[in-house]
Short mmCIF file of C-alpha atoms in Angstrom, two decimals:
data_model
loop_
_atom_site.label_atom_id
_atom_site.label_comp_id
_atom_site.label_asym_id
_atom_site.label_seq_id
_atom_site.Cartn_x
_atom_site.Cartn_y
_atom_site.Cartn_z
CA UNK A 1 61.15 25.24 29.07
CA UNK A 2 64.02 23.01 30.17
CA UNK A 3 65.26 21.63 33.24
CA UNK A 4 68.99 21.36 34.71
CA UNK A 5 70.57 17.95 34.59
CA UNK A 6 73.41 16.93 36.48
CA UNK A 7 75.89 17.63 33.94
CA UNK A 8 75.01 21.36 33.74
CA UNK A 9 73.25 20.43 30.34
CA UNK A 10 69.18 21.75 30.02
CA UNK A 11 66.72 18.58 29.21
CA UNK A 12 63.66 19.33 27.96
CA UNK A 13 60.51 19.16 30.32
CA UNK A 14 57.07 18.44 29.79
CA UNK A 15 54.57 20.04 31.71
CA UNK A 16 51.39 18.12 32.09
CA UNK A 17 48.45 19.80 33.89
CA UNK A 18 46.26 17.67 35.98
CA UNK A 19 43.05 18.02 37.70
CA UNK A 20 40.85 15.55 39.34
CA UNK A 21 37.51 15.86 39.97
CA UNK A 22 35.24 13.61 41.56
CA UNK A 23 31.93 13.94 39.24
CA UNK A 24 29.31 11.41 41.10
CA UNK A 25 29.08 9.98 44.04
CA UNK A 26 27.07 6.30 44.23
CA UNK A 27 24.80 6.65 47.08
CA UNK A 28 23.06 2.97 46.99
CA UNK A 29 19.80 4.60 45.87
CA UNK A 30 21.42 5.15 42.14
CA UNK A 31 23.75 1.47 42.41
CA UNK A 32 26.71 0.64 43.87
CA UNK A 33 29.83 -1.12 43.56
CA UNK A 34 30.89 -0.05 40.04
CA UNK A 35 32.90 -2.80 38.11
CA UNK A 36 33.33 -1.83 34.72
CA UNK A 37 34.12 1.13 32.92
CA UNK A 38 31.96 3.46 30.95
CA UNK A 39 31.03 3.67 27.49
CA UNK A 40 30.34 7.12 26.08
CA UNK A 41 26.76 7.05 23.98
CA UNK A 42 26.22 9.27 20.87
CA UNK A 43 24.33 12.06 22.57
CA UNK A 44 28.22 12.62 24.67
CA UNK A 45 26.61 11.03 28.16
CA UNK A 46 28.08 8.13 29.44
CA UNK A 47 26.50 4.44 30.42
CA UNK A 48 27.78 1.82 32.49
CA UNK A 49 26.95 -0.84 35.06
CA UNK A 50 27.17 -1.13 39.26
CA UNK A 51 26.50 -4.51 40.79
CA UNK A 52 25.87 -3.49 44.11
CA UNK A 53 22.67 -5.24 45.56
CA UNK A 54 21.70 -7.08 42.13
CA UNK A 55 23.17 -4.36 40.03
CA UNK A 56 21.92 -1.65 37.55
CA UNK A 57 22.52 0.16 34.36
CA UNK A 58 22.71 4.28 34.40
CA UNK A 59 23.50 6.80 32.66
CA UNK A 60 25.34 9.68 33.53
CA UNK A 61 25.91 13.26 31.42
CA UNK A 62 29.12 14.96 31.83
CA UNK A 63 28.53 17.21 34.75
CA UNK A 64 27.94 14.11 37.07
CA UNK A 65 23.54 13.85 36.86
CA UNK A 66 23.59 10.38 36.72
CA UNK A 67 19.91 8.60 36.23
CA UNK A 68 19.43 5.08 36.61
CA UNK A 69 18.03 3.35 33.45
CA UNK A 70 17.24 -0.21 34.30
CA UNK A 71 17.65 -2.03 38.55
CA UNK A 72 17.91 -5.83 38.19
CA UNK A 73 15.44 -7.80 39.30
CA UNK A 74 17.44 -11.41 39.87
CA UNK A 75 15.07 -13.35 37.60
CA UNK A 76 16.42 -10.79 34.71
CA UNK A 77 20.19 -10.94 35.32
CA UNK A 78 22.32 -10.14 37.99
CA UNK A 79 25.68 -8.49 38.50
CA UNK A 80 26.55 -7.02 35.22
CA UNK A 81 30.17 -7.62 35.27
CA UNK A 82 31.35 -5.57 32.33
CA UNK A 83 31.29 -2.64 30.12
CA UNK A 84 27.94 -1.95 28.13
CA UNK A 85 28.19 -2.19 24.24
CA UNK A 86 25.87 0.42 22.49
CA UNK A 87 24.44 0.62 19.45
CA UNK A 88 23.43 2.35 16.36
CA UNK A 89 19.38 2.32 17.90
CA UNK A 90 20.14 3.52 21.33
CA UNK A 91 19.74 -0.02 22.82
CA UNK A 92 22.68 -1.10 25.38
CA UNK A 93 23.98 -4.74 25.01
CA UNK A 94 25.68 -6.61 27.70
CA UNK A 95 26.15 -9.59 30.08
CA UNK A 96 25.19 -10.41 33.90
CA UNK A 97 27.30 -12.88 35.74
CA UNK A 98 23.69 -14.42 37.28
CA UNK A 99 20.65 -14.87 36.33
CA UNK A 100 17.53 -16.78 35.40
CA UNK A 101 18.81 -19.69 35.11
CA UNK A 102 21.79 -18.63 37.87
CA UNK A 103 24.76 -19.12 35.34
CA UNK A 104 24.39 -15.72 33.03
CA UNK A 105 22.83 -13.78 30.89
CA UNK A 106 23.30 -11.29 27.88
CA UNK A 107 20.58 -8.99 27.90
CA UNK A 108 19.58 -5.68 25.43
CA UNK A 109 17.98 -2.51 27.13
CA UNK A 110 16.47 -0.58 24.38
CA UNK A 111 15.78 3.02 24.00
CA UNK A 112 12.57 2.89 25.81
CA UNK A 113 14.03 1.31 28.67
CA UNK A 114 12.85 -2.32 28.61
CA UNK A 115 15.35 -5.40 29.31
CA UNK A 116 15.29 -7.90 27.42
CA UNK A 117 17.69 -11.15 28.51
CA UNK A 118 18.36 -12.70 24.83
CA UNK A 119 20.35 -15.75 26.21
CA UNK A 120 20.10 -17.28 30.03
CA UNK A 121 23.21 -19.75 30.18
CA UNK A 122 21.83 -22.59 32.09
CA UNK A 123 23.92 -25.88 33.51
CA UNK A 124 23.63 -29.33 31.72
CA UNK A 125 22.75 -31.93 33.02
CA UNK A 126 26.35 -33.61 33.14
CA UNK A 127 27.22 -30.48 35.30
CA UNK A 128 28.85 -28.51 32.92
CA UNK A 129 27.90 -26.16 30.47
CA UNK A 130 28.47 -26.96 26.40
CA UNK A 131 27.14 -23.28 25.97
CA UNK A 132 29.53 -21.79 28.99
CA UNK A 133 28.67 -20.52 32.19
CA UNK A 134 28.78 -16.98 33.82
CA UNK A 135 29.64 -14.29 31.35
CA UNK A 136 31.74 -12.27 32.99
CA UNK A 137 33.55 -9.72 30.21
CA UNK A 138 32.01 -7.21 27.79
CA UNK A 139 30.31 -8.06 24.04
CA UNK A 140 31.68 -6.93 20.98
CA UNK A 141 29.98 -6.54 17.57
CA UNK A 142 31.28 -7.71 14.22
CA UNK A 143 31.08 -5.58 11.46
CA UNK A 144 33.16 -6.89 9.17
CA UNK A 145 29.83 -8.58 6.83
CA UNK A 146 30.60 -12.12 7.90
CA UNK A 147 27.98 -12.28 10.97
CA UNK A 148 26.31 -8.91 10.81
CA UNK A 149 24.60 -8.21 13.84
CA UNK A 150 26.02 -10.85 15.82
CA UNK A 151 27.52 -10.69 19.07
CA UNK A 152 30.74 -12.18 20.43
CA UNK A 153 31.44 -12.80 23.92
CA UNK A 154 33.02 -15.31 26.74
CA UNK A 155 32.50 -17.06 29.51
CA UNK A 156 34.58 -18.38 32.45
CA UNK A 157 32.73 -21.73 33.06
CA UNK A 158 31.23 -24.03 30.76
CA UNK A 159 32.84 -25.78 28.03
CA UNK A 160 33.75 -29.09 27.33
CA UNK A 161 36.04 -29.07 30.80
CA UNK A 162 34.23 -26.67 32.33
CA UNK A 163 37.23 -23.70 31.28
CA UNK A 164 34.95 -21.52 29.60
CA UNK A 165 33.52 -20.54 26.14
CA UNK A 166 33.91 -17.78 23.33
CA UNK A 167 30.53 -18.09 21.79
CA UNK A 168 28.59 -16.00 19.27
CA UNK A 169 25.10 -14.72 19.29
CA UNK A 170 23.51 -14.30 16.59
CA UNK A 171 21.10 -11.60 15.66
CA UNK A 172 18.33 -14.08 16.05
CA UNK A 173 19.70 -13.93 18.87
CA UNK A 174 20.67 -17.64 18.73
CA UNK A 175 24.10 -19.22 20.04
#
């Protein structure tokens, strides 16, 4: 199919269809406040944070039933900023902007639905953070041999001037 140009000449066209959809609806009940996007799972469904009130983790399948698999409690993270990172065991990696300690956390939520906050960032006591401070983008996971099972990630505080900090978790889940 082509289109008339100026000239008299046919261009060609590309016809894109689109629909849009609104698929869930975030009542307060199930989180609000989405920041991040989502991060499709093996089984197809989709996982991602809110950070609305404290914030929670959820999972949704692809015809919009959305379940909520973890609410923050404050003392176990708060506002998860960023995109989950998923793994091979069904366990969901990630990082709160607050928590514990009220500079971060990276936590794990595994398959059975318990959170588990495998580093709290906490301030020094110069008043800034060696470690970093406030975690505020998504993990990722080396593969490549080197680190395996380790966990990279930043922060936007903390740091030798207080400018933040790319750090690395290990899968002792030691920085």
């Amino acid at each position: 199919q082509g289109v008339a140009r100026q000239d008299g000449k046919a261009a060609a066209a590309t016809s894109i269809a689109q629909s849009f959809e609104v698929v869930h609806s975030f009542s307060g009940d199930d989180g609000s406040d989405p920041q991040a996007g989502v991060v499709q799972l093996e089984n197809g469904d989709f996982a991602g944070t809110t950070i609305g009130g404290v914030g929670t983790l959820f999972q949704m399948n692809t015809r919009g039933a959305l379940g909520t698999l973890y609410r923050f409690k404050g003392f176990d993270g708060a506002n998860p900023h960023a995109p989950l990172l998923p793994d091979s065991n069904g366990s969901l990696y990630g990082t709160a902007m607050n928590g514990a300690a009220g500079w971060g956390d990276v936590f794990r939520l595994d398959a059975a639905g318990s959170l588990t906050v495998l580093r709290a960032f906490v301030p020094s006591t110069s008043g800034t953070d060696g470690e970093g401070a406030i975690p505020h983008a998504p993990l990722i996971a080396l593969r490549d041999g080197f680190y395996p099972g380790a966990h990279y990630g930043v922060t936007t505080r903390g740091g030798m001037d207080d400018l933040g900090t790319i750090f690395r978790l290990d899968a002792a889940h030691k920085l």
